[in-house]
Coordinates of C-alpha atoms and ligand atoms in Angstrom, one line a residue:
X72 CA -3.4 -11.0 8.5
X73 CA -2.9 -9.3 4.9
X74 CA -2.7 -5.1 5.6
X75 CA -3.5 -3.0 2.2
X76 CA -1.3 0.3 3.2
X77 CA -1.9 2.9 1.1
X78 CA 0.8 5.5 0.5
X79 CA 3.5 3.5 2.0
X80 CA 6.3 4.7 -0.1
X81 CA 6.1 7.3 1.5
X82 CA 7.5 8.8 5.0
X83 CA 5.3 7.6 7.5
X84 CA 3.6 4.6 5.6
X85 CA 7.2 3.3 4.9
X86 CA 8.4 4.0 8.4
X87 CA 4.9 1.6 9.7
X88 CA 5.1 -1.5 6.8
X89 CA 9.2 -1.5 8.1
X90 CA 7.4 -1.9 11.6
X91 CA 4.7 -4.5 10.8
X92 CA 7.0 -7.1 8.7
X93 CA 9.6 -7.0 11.7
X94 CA 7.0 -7.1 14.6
X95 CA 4.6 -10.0 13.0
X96 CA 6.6 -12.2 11.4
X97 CA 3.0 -13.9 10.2
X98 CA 1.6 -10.8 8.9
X99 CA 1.6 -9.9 4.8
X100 CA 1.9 -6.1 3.4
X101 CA 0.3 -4.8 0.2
X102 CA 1.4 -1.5 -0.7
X103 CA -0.4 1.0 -2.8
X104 CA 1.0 3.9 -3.7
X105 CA 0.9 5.9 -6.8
X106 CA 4.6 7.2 -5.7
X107 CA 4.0 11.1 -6.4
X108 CA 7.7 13.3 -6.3
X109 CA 7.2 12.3 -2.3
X110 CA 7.0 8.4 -2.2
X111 CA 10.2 6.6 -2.7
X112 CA 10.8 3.0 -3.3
X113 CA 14.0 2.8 -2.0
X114 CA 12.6 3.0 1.6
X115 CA 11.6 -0.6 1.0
X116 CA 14.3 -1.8 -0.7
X117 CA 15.0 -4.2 1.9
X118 CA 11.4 -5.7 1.8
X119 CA 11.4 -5.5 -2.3
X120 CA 12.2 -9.8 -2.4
X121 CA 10.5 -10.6 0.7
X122 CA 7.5 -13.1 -0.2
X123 CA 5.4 -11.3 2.7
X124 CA 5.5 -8.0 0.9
X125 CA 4.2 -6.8 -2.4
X126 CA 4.3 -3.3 -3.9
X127 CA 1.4 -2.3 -6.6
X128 CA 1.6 0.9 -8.5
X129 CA -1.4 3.1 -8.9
X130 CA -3.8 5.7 -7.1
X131 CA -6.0 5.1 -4.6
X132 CA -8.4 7.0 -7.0
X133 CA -8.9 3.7 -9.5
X134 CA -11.6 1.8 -8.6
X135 CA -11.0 -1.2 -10.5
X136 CA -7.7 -1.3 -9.1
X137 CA -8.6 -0.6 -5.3
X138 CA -11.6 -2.3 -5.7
X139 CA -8.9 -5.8 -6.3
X140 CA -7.2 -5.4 -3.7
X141 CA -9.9 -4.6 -1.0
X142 CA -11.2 -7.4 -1.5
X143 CA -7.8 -9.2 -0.6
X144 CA -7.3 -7.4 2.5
X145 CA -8.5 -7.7 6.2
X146 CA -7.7 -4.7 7.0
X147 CA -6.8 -1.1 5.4
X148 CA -4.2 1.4 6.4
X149 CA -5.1 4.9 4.7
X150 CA -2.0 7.1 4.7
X151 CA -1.8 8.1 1.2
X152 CA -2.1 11.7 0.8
X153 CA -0.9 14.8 -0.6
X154 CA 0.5 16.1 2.7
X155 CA 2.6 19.1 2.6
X156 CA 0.8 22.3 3.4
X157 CA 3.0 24.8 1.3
X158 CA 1.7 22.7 -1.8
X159 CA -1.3 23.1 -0.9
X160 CA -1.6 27.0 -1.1
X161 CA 0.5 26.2 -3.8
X162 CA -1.8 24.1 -6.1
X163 CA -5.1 22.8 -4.0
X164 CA -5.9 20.5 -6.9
X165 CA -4.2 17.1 -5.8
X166 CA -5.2 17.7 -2.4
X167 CA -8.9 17.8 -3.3
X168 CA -8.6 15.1 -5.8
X169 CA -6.1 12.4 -3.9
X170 CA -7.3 13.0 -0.2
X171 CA -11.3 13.6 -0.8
X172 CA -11.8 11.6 -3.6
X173 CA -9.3 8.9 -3.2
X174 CA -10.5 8.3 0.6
X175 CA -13.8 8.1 -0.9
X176 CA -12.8 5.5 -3.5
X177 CA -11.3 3.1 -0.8
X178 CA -14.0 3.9 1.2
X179 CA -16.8 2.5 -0.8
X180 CA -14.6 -0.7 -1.2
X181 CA -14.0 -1.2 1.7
X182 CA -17.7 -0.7 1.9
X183 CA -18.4 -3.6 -0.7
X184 CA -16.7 -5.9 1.2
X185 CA -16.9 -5.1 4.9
X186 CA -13.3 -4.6 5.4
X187 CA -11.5 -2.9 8.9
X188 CA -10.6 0.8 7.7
X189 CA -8.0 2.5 9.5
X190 CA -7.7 6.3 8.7
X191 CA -4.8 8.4 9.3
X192 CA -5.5 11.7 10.0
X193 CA -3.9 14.8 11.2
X194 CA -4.2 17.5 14.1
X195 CA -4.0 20.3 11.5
X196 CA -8.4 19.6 11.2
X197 CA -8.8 21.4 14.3
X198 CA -7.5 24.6 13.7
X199 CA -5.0 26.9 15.3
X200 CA -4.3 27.3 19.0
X201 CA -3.6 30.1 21.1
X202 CA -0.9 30.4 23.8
X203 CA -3.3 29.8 26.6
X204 CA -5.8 27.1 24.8
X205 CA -5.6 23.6 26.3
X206 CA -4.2 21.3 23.4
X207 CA -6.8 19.5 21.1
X208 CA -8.4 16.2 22.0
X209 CA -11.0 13.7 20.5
X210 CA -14.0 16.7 21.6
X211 CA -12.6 19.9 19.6
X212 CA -14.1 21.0 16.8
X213 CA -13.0 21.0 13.4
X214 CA -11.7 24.1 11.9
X215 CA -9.1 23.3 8.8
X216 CA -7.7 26.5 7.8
X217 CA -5.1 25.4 5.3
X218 CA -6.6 23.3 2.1
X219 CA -4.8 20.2 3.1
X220 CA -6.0 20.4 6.3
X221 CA -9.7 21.0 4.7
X222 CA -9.2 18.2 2.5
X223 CA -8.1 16.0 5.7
X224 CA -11.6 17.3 7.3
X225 CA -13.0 16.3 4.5
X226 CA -11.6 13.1 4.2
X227 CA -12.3 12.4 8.0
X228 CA -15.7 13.1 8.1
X229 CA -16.4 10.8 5.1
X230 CA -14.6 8.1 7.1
X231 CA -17.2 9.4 10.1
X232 CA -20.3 9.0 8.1
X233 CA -19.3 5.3 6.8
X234 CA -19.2 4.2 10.5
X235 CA -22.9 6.0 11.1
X236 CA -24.2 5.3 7.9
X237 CA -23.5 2.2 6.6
X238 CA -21.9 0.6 10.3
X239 CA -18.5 0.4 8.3
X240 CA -15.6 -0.6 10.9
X241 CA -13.5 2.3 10.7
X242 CA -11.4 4.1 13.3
X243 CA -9.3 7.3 12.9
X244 CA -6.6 9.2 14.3
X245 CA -5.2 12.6 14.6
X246 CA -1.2 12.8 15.1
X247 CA 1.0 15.9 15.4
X248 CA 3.8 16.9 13.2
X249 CA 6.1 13.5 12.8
X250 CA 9.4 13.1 12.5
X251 CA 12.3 10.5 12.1
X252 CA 13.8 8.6 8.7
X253 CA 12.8 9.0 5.2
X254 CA 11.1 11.9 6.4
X255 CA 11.2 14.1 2.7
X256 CA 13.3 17.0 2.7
X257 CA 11.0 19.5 2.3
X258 CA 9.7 19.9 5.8
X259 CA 10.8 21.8 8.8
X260 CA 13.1 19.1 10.1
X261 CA 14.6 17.5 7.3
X262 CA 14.7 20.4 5.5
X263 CA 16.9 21.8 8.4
X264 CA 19.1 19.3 8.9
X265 CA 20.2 18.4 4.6
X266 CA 20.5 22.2 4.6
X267 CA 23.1 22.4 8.0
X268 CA 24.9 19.3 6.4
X269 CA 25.3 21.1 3.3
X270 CA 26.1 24.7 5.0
X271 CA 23.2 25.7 3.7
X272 CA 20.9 28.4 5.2
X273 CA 17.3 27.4 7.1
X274 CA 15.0 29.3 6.2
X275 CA 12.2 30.3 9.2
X276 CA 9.0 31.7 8.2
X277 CA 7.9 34.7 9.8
X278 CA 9.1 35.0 13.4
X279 CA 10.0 31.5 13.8
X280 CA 7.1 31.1 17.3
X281 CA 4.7 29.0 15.8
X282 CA 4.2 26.0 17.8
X283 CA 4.2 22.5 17.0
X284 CA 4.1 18.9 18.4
X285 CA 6.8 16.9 17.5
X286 CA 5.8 12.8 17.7
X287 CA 9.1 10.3 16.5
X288 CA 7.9 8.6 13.6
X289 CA 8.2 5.1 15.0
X290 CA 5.9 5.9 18.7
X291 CA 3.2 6.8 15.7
X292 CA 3.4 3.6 14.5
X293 CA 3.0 1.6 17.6
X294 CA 0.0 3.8 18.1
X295 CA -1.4 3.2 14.8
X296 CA -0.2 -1.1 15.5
X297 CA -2.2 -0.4 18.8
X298 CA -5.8 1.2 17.5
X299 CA -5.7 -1.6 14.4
X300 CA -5.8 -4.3 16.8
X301 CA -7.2 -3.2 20.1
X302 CA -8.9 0.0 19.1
X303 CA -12.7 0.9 19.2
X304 CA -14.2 1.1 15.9
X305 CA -15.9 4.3 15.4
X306 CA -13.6 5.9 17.5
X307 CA -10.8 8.6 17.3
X308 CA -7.9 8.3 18.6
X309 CA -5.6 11.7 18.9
X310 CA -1.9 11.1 18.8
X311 CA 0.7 13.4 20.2
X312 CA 4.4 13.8 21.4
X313 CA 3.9 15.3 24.4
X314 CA 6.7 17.8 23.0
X315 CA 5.6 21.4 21.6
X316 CA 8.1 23.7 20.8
X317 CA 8.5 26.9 19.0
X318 CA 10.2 26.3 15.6
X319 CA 13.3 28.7 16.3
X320 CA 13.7 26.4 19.3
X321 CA 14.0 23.1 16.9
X322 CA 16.2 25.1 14.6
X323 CA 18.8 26.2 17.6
X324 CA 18.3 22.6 18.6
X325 CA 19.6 21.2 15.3
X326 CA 22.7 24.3 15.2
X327 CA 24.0 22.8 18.4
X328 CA 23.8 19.0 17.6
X329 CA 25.3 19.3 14.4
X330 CA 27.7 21.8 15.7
X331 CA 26.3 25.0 13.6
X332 CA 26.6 28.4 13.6
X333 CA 23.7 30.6 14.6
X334 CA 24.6 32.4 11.3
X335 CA 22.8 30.0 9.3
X336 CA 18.9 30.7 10.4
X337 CA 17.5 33.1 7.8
X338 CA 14.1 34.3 8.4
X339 CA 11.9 34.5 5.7
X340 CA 8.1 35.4 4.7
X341 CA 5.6 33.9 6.6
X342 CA 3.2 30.9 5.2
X343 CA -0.2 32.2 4.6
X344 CA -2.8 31.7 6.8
X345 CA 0.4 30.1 9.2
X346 CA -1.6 28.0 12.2
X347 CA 0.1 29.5 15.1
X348 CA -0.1 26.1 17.5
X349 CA -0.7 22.7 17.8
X350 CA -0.3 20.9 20.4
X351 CA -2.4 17.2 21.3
X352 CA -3.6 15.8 24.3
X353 CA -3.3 12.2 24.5
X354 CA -5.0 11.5 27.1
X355 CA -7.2 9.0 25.6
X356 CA -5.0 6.4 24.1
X357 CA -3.1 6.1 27.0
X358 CA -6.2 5.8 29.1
X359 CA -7.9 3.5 26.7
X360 CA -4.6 1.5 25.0
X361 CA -1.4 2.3 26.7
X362 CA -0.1 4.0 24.4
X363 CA 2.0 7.0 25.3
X364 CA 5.0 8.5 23.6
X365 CA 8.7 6.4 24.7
X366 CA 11.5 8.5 22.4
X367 CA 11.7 12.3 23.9
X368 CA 12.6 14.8 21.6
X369 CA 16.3 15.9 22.2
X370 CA 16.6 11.5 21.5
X371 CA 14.5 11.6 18.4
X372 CA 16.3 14.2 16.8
X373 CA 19.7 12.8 17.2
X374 CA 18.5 9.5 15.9
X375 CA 17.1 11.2 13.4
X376 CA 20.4 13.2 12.4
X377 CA 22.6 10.2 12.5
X378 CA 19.9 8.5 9.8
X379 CA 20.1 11.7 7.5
X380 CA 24.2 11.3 8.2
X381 CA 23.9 7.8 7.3
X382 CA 21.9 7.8 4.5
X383 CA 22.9 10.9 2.3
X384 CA 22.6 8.9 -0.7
X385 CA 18.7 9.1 -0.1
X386 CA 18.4 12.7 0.1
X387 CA 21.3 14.2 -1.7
X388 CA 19.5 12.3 -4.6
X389 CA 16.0 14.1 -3.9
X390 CA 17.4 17.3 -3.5
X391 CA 19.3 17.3 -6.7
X392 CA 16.0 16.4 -8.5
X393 CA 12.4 17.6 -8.8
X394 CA 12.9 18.9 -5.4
X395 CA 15.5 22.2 -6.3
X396 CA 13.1 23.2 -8.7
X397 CA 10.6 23.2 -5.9
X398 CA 12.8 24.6 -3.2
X399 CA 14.2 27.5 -5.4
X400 CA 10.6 28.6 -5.7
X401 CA 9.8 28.6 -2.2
X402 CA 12.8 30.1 -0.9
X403 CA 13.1 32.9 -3.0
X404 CA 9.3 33.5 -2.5
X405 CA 10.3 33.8 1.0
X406 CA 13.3 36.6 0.6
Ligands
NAD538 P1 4.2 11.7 2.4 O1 3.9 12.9 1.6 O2 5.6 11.4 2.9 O3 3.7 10.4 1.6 C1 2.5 10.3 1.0 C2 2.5 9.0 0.1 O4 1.3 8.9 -0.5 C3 3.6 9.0 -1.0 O5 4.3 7.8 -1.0 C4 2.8 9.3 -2.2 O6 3.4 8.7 -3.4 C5 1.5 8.6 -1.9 N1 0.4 9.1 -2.7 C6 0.1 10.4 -2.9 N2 -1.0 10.5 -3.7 C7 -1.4 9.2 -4.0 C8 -2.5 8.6 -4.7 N3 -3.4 9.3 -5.4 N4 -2.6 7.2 -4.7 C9 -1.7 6.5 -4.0 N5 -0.7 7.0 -3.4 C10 -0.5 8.3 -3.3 O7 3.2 11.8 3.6 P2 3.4 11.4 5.2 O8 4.1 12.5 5.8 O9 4.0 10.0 5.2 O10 1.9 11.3 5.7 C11 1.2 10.1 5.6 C12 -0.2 10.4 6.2 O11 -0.1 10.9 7.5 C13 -1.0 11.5 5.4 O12 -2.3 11.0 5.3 C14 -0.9 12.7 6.2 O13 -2.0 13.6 6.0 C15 -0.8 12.2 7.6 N6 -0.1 13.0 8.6 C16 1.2 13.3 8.4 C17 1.9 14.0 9.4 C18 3.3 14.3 9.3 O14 3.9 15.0 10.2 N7 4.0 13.9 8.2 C19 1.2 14.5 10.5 C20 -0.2 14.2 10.6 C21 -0.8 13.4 9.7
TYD539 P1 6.1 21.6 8.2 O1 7.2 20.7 8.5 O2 5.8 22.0 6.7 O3 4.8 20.9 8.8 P2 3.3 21.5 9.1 O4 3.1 22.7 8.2 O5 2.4 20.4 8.6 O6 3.2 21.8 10.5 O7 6.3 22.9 9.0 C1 6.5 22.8 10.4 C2 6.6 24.2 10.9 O8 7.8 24.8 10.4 C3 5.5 25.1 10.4 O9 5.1 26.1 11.4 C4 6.1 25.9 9.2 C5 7.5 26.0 9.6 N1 8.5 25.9 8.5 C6 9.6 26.9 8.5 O10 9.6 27.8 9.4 N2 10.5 26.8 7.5 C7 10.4 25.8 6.5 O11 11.3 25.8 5.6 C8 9.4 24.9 6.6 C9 9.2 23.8 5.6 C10 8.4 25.0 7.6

């Protein structure tokens, strides 16, 4: 089996082609990924002479280029994306162009050659949750608030349409907030933890309660391994931890593990237009594929601080680049 992933130089796509290559011995990976400030080729370093892997520069927006290796693939793993949400109110451009038009690109190849199109998706399409709402499945309606998340609608309803129109084998899922290695440093819990192992301040935006539902990075990808091989095409599949917690709560949670003063959380402006909860029922992969979450949270994140511990090489080197500019910005926004 040859798997085109796109965006796998990135957190989660580098996290699943490290899972495939181990897992299938058989299996070959083509990675496509126009490595924006947030992919990073050392995340396959280890894979860089393996005759079962091959890495191709470029965006999934060339369609000479995609339209190559479509045709070499069985199968396609979508995960390329702008993804971070402050960008996106930020600068909506990249959003627009890499997650509409560049699904749509891969889409029509995939099209021209009848190729198995897996989308990755996110729960941020549905909306915002109240305290009392029962958690998103497969049913609830869209309602993107942020413009990554409309661009993820956007994107997962073109994926939609090429099932109904053209009978294209697709099938899509809807995760929750990840987490784990090579995670980049600019969200919630990387951020935190390179800013506690520097002494640095975390900032928290607003009052801190906003909700999420944290999923280790590695039970996504056995979700992901599950729905490419056993899943129904057509279908969605929604993806969650099965662990919501307020963000001061993760924040306290990674002061006490690394040992850290309370001292350290600074709140700071909210996000616009900040979703107040997520939170995903699962219900119907584990139902449908056995799939269900196996790391728990309090787990994930210490394997997750020992990787940042172990590995500070990888993000000392981000935050000393692009990334301060970036982080200066936001922070001081945020004051
Ligand atoms: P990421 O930002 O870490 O990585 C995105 C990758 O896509 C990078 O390697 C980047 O270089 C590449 N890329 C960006 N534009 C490209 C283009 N035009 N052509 C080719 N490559 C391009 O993102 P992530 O956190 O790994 O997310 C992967 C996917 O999962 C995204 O589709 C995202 O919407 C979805 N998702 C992420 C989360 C999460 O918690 N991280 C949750 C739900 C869904
Ligand atoms: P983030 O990791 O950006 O993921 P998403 O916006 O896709 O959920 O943010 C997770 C939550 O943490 C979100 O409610 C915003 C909040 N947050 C902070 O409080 N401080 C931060 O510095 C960041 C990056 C996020």
């Amino acid at each position: 089996m040859k798997i085109l992933v796109t965006g796998g130089a990135g957190f989660i796509g580098s996290n699943f082609i490290h899972y495939i290559l181990r897992i299938y011995p058989e299996y070959h990976v083509i990675n496509l990924d126009a490595v924006t400030y947030a992919g990073n080729l050392e995340n396959l370093k280890e894979w860089k002479d393996d005759a079962r892997y091959s890495f191709v520069k470029g965006s999934i927006t060339d369609k000479d280029l995609v339209d190559g290796l479509v045709a070499e693939a069985d199968i396609i793993v979508h995960f390329a994306a702008e993804s971070h949400v402050d960008r996106s109110i930020l600068n909506p451009d990249a959003f627009i162009v890499t997650n509409i038009c560049g699904t749509y690109t891969l889409l029509e190849a995939a099209r021209k050659y009848n190729r198995r199109f897996h989308h990755i998706s996110t729960d941020e399409v549905f909306g915002a949750l109240g305290p009392n709402d029962r958690p998103f499945d497969e049913n609830t309606a869209y309602d993107p608030r942020s413009p990554y998340s409309a661009s993820k609608a956007s994107s997962d309803h073109l994926a939609r349409a090429y099932f109904h129109t053209y009978g294209l084998p697709i099938t899509i899922s809807n995760c929750s907030n990840n987490y784990g290695p090579y995670h980049f440093p600019e969200k919630l819990i990387p951020l935190a933890i390179t800013n506690l192992l520097e002494n640095k301040k975390v900032p928290v935006y607003g009052d801190g309660l906003q909700v999420r539902d944290w999923l280790y990075v590695e039970d996504h990808c056995k979700a992901i391994d599950l729905i490419m091989h056993k899943g129904k095409t057509g279908e969605t599949y929604c993806v969650g931890g099965g662990s919501e917690q307020p963000n001061i709560w993760i924040v306290k949670k990674l002061l006490a593990l690394l040992g850290k003063d309370e001292n350290l959380i600074e709140y700071v402006k909210d996000r616009a237009g900040h979703d107040r909860r997520y939170a995903i029922d699962f219900s119907k992969i584990k139902k449908e594929l056995g799939w269900e979450p196996q790391v728990n949270l309090e787990e994930g994140l210490k394997n997750t601080i020992e990787w940042y511990k172990n590995n500070q090489d990888w993000w000392r080197k981000i935050k000393s680049g692009e990334y301060k500019d970036y982080y200066a910005k936001q922070y001081n926004d945020g004051k």
